[in-house]
Amino acid sequence: ELLSTGYRGWFLGHIHRPDTPRADGHPFYLGSVVGRHPGETGAHGPVLVELDAAGDLRARRLDLAPLRWENLDVPVGAMERVSAEELLSRLLAVVQNHSQELGPALDQTLAVGFRLRLTGVTPLAPQLRLALERLRAEAPSLVTDHGDTVLFIDRVTEDLAQPLDLADLARFPDPAGLLARRLLVLEGEGDPVPGVEDADAERERLLRLGQEALGTGALGTGVIGTGTIGTSARQSAFQERGPALAPEEIRQRLVATGRRALEEILATKEAGHAAD
C-alpha cells in the first residue's frame, strides 16, 4: 500500500531493529540510533539520505552508535581441555576475532557488549558447565579491548549436550527410555520409534502441549518427561511468557529441555549404581 502512493521513499520509525537502508522506494525501518538492549544487535546509527538532481535516492547507515551489541554462538565441540582458564581464553579470542572482522565499522564505537552461547555435542559437556560456573564466580566482569574500543562480555549461556544413543535408550520402558522415545519423535521425521504407534501424531501432541506450557509458564519436563526432574538452566526457557512461537521454535526448546532432563536422569542412575 505504501508503494502505491508514488512517494520516492518511506522511512519508518517505532521499531528499534534497523533494516538495511533501501533506495528503491521500498519502506524500511530506520531503527534506533543506538542499541538500548542486548537484543538490539548489530549496526545502529542515523541513515544518511542523498537526493540527486534526477530525484534518485541514495541511503546508507552511518555506524555512529557509541555502543554496539553482538550475540554469538561459540562452538566448543573441538575443545580437548576443560578449565575456567581455557574457557576464558576461548571466549576472549572469540570477541577479539569478531571485532577484527567488523573492522572499520567499529571506528566510532566506544564499547561492544557481547552475549555468548556455548554450543555443541560433546562428552565434556558436564565439565564445561562446571568451568562456566567457576568462570562466572571468579570473573563476573570479562573485559578486553580492540584498539580504542572496549569489549565486554555481558553474559555467557550454554546449549551443550552430551552424545546420547536415543535409539538404544528407547528400548527400555523406564523413565530414561520413555523420555528418549519422545526425543526421537521430536528429532525425527516420522521415522518409527519403539513404543510409539504414530510418531507424527505424537509429535503434534507434544508441540501442542509445548505451546500450552509456554503460555502458562509450565516446565518443559512436564511436557516431554516424567515431571520428576527439578528446574535446570535450560528449563527456564519454559518459564518465559510471551507471544506464540512457531512450531520449529517450540520443537527446539522441547528437545533442548528434554536432552538436559535425560542427562540428569542418566547421571542420577549412574550415581545410584556407583553407590551400590
Coordinates of C-alpha atoms in Angstrom, one line a residue:
E1 CA 0.0 0.0 0.0
L2 CA 2.8 2.4 0.8
L3 CA 4.5 1.8 -2.6
S4 CA 1.2 2.6 -4.4
T5 CA 1.3 6.2 -3.1
G6 CA 4.1 7.1 -5.6
Y7 CA 6.4 8.5 -2.9
R8 CA 10.1 8.2 -3.6
G9 CA 10.9 6.6 -0.3
W10 CA 9.5 5.6 3.1
F11 CA 11.5 5.8 6.3
L12 CA 9.6 4.2 9.1
G13 CA 10.1 4.6 12.9
H14 CA 8.9 3.0 16.1
I15 CA 10.7 -0.4 15.5
H16 CA 14.1 -0.5 17.2
R17 CA 15.7 -3.1 15.0
P18 CA 17.0 -1.3 11.9
D19 CA 16.6 -2.6 8.4
T20 CA 19.1 -2.4 5.6
P21 CA 18.6 1.1 4.0
R22 CA 16.6 1.0 0.8
A23 CA 17.0 3.5 -2.0
D24 CA 14.4 1.9 -4.4
G25 CA 11.3 3.3 -2.7
H26 CA 10.6 0.2 -0.6
P27 CA 9.7 1.1 3.0
F28 CA 12.3 0.2 5.7
Y29 CA 12.7 0.8 9.4
L30 CA 15.3 3.3 10.4
G31 CA 15.7 1.6 13.8
S32 CA 17.0 3.2 17.0
V33 CA 20.3 5.2 16.7
V34 CA 21.8 3.0 19.4
G35 CA 21.0 -0.4 20.7
R36 CA 19.4 0.1 24.0
H37 CA 19.1 -3.6 24.9
P38 CA 21.4 -6.6 24.2
G39 CA 18.8 -8.0 21.9
E40 CA 19.2 -4.9 19.6
T41 CA 22.3 -6.2 17.9
G42 CA 24.4 -5.1 15.0
A43 CA 25.0 -1.7 13.4
H44 CA 22.9 1.2 14.7
G45 CA 23.1 4.9 13.8
P46 CA 21.5 7.6 11.6
V47 CA 20.7 7.0 7.9
L48 CA 22.2 9.5 5.5
V49 CA 19.8 10.0 2.5
E50 CA 21.0 11.9 -0.5
L51 CA 18.8 13.1 -3.4
D52 CA 20.4 13.8 -6.7
A53 CA 19.2 16.2 -9.4
A54 CA 17.3 13.4 -11.1
G55 CA 15.4 12.7 -8.0
D56 CA 17.1 9.4 -7.3
L57 CA 17.7 8.4 -3.6
R58 CA 20.9 7.0 -2.1
A59 CA 20.7 5.8 1.5
R60 CA 23.4 4.5 3.8
R61 CA 23.7 3.9 7.5
L62 CA 26.4 5.7 9.4
D63 CA 27.9 3.5 12.2
L64 CA 28.0 6.2 14.8
A65 CA 26.4 4.5 17.7
P66 CA 28.8 4.6 20.7
L67 CA 27.5 1.2 22.0
R68 CA 27.0 -1.9 19.9
W69 CA 25.7 -5.3 20.9
E70 CA 26.6 -8.7 19.4
N71 CA 25.1 -12.2 20.2
L72 CA 27.4 -15.0 19.1
D73 CA 27.4 -18.8 19.3
V74 CA 30.7 -20.3 20.4
P75 CA 31.2 -24.0 19.2
V76 CA 33.1 -25.9 21.8
G77 CA 33.0 -29.5 20.4
A78 CA 36.7 -29.4 19.4
M79 CA 37.9 -28.3 22.9
E80 CA 40.2 -31.0 24.3
R81 CA 41.0 -29.4 27.7
V82 CA 38.3 -28.0 30.0
S83 CA 39.1 -25.4 32.7
A84 CA 37.9 -22.0 33.6
E85 CA 41.2 -20.6 32.3
E86 CA 40.8 -22.4 28.9
L87 CA 37.2 -21.3 28.6
L88 CA 38.1 -17.7 29.4
S89 CA 40.9 -17.8 26.8
R90 CA 38.4 -19.2 24.2
L91 CA 35.8 -16.5 24.9
L92 CA 38.2 -13.6 24.8
A93 CA 39.6 -14.9 21.5
V94 CA 36.1 -15.1 20.0
V95 CA 35.2 -11.5 20.8
Q96 CA 38.6 -10.3 19.6
N97 CA 38.3 -12.2 16.3
H98 CA 34.7 -10.9 15.8
S99 CA 35.8 -7.4 16.4
Q100 CA 38.6 -7.7 13.9
E101 CA 36.1 -8.9 11.3
L102 CA 33.9 -5.9 11.9
G103 CA 36.9 -3.7 11.1
P104 CA 36.1 0.0 10.2
A105 CA 32.5 -0.5 11.5
L106 CA 33.9 0.0 15.0
D107 CA 35.8 3.2 14.2
Q108 CA 33.2 5.3 16.1
T109 CA 32.2 2.7 18.6
L110 CA 33.3 3.2 22.2
A111 CA 32.2 -0.2 23.5
V112 CA 30.8 -3.5 22.2
G113 CA 28.8 -5.8 24.5
F114 CA 28.7 -9.5 23.8
R115 CA 26.3 -12.2 24.8
L116 CA 27.8 -15.6 24.1
R117 CA 26.3 -19.0 24.0
L118 CA 28.4 -22.2 24.2
T119 CA 27.1 -24.8 21.7
G120 CA 28.0 -28.3 20.7
V121 CA 27.6 -32.0 21.4
T122 CA 30.5 -33.2 23.4
P123 CA 31.2 -35.7 26.2
L124 CA 32.9 -32.9 28.0
A125 CA 29.6 -31.0 28.5
P126 CA 29.4 -31.6 32.3
Q127 CA 33.0 -30.3 32.7
L128 CA 32.3 -27.3 30.5
R129 CA 29.2 -26.4 32.6
L130 CA 31.3 -26.6 35.8
A131 CA 34.0 -24.5 34.2
L132 CA 31.4 -21.9 33.1
E133 CA 30.0 -21.7 36.7
R134 CA 33.5 -21.2 38.1
L135 CA 34.3 -18.6 35.5
R136 CA 31.1 -16.7 36.4
A137 CA 32.0 -16.8 40.1
E138 CA 35.7 -15.8 39.7
A139 CA 35.4 -13.4 36.8
P140 CA 32.0 -11.8 36.7
S141 CA 33.3 -8.9 34.5
L142 CA 35.1 -10.0 31.4
V143 CA 36.6 -7.0 29.6
T144 CA 39.3 -6.6 27.0
D145 CA 39.8 -4.1 24.2
H146 CA 40.2 -3.7 20.4
G147 CA 42.1 -0.6 19.7
D148 CA 40.2 2.2 21.3
T149 CA 37.0 0.1 21.6
V150 CA 36.2 -1.6 24.9
L151 CA 34.9 -5.2 24.5
F152 CA 32.9 -6.6 27.4
I153 CA 31.1 -9.9 27.8
D154 CA 27.8 -9.2 29.3
R155 CA 26.5 -12.8 29.6
V156 CA 27.6 -16.4 28.8
T157 CA 25.0 -19.1 28.5
E158 CA 25.2 -22.7 27.2
D159 CA 23.3 -25.0 24.9
L160 CA 25.6 -28.0 25.3
A161 CA 24.6 -31.6 25.0
Q162 CA 26.2 -35.0 25.7
P163 CA 26.2 -37.6 22.9
L164 CA 23.3 -39.9 23.7
D165 CA 22.2 -43.1 21.9
L166 CA 18.5 -42.4 22.0
A167 CA 17.6 -45.5 19.9
D168 CA 19.3 -47.8 22.4
L169 CA 17.8 -46.0 25.5
A170 CA 14.3 -46.1 23.9
R171 CA 14.3 -49.9 24.0
F172 CA 13.7 -49.8 27.8
P173 CA 10.3 -48.9 29.5
D174 CA 12.0 -46.9 32.3
P175 CA 11.9 -43.1 32.7
A176 CA 15.0 -42.6 30.6
G177 CA 13.6 -44.8 27.8
L178 CA 10.2 -43.1 27.8
L179 CA 11.9 -39.7 27.5
A180 CA 14.3 -41.0 24.8
R181 CA 11.2 -42.1 22.8
R182 CA 9.8 -38.6 22.9
L183 CA 13.0 -37.1 21.9
L184 CA 13.2 -39.4 18.9
V185 CA 9.7 -38.3 17.9
L186 CA 10.7 -34.7 18.1
E187 CA 14.1 -35.0 16.4
G188 CA 12.9 -37.5 13.7
E189 CA 10.9 -37.0 10.5
G190 CA 8.1 -39.5 11.2
D191 CA 10.6 -42.4 11.5
P192 CA 9.4 -45.4 13.5
V193 CA 10.0 -45.1 17.3
P194 CA 9.9 -48.0 19.7
G195 CA 6.7 -48.0 21.7
V196 CA 5.1 -45.2 19.7
E197 CA 2.3 -46.2 17.3
D198 CA 2.0 -43.0 15.3
A199 CA 5.1 -40.8 15.5
D200 CA 3.6 -37.9 13.5
A201 CA 0.5 -37.7 15.8
E202 CA 2.7 -37.9 18.9
R203 CA 4.9 -35.1 17.5
E204 CA 1.8 -32.9 17.0
R205 CA 0.6 -33.7 20.5
L206 CA 4.0 -32.7 22.1
L207 CA 4.2 -29.5 20.1
R208 CA 0.6 -28.6 21.2
L209 CA 1.5 -29.3 24.8
G210 CA 4.7 -27.3 24.4
Q211 CA 2.8 -24.2 23.2
E212 CA 0.4 -24.5 26.1
A213 CA 3.3 -24.8 28.5
L214 CA 4.8 -21.6 27.2
G215 CA 1.6 -19.8 27.7
T216 CA 1.3 -20.9 31.3
G217 CA 4.9 -20.9 32.4
A218 CA 4.9 -24.6 32.9
L219 CA 8.2 -26.5 32.9
G220 CA 9.3 -28.3 29.7
T221 CA 9.8 -31.6 31.5
G222 CA 6.1 -31.7 32.3
V223 CA 5.6 -31.9 28.5
I224 CA 8.1 -34.4 27.4
G225 CA 9.4 -36.1 30.5
T226 CA 8.2 -37.7 33.7
G227 CA 7.8 -34.4 35.6
T228 CA 10.2 -35.6 38.3
I229 CA 13.3 -33.6 37.3
G230 CA 14.0 -30.3 39.1
T231 CA 14.4 -27.0 37.3
S232 CA 17.6 -26.5 35.3
A233 CA 19.1 -23.6 33.4
R234 CA 17.6 -24.8 30.1
Q235 CA 14.2 -25.5 31.6
S236 CA 13.9 -21.8 32.4
A237 CA 13.1 -21.2 28.8
F238 CA 9.6 -22.7 29.5
Q239 CA 9.0 -20.2 32.3
E240 CA 9.1 -17.2 30.0
R241 CA 5.7 -15.9 28.9
G242 CA 5.4 -14.3 25.5
P243 CA 3.7 -14.5 22.1
A244 CA 3.1 -17.7 20.4
L245 CA 6.2 -19.3 18.9
A246 CA 6.5 -21.1 15.6
P247 CA 6.3 -24.9 15.8
E248 CA 10.0 -25.2 15.0
E249 CA 11.0 -22.9 17.8
I250 CA 8.8 -24.9 20.2
R251 CA 10.4 -28.2 19.0
Q252 CA 13.9 -26.8 19.6
R253 CA 13.0 -25.8 23.1
L254 CA 11.4 -29.1 23.9
V255 CA 14.4 -31.0 22.5
A256 CA 16.9 -28.8 24.5
T257 CA 14.9 -29.2 27.7
G258 CA 14.4 -33.0 27.2
R259 CA 18.0 -33.7 26.5
R260 CA 19.1 -31.9 29.6
A261 CA 16.5 -33.8 31.6
L262 CA 17.7 -37.1 30.1
E263 CA 21.3 -36.3 31.0
E264 CA 20.2 -35.7 34.6
I265 CA 18.2 -38.9 34.8
L266 CA 21.2 -40.9 33.5
A267 CA 23.6 -39.1 35.8
T268 CA 21.3 -39.9 38.8
K269 CA 21.0 -43.5 37.6
E270 CA 24.8 -43.9 37.2
A271 CA 25.4 -42.3 40.7
G272 CA 23.0 -44.9 42.2
H273 CA 24.8 -47.8 40.5
A274 CA 28.2 -46.4 41.8
A275 CA 26.8 -46.2 45.3
D276 CA 25.7 -49.9 45.1

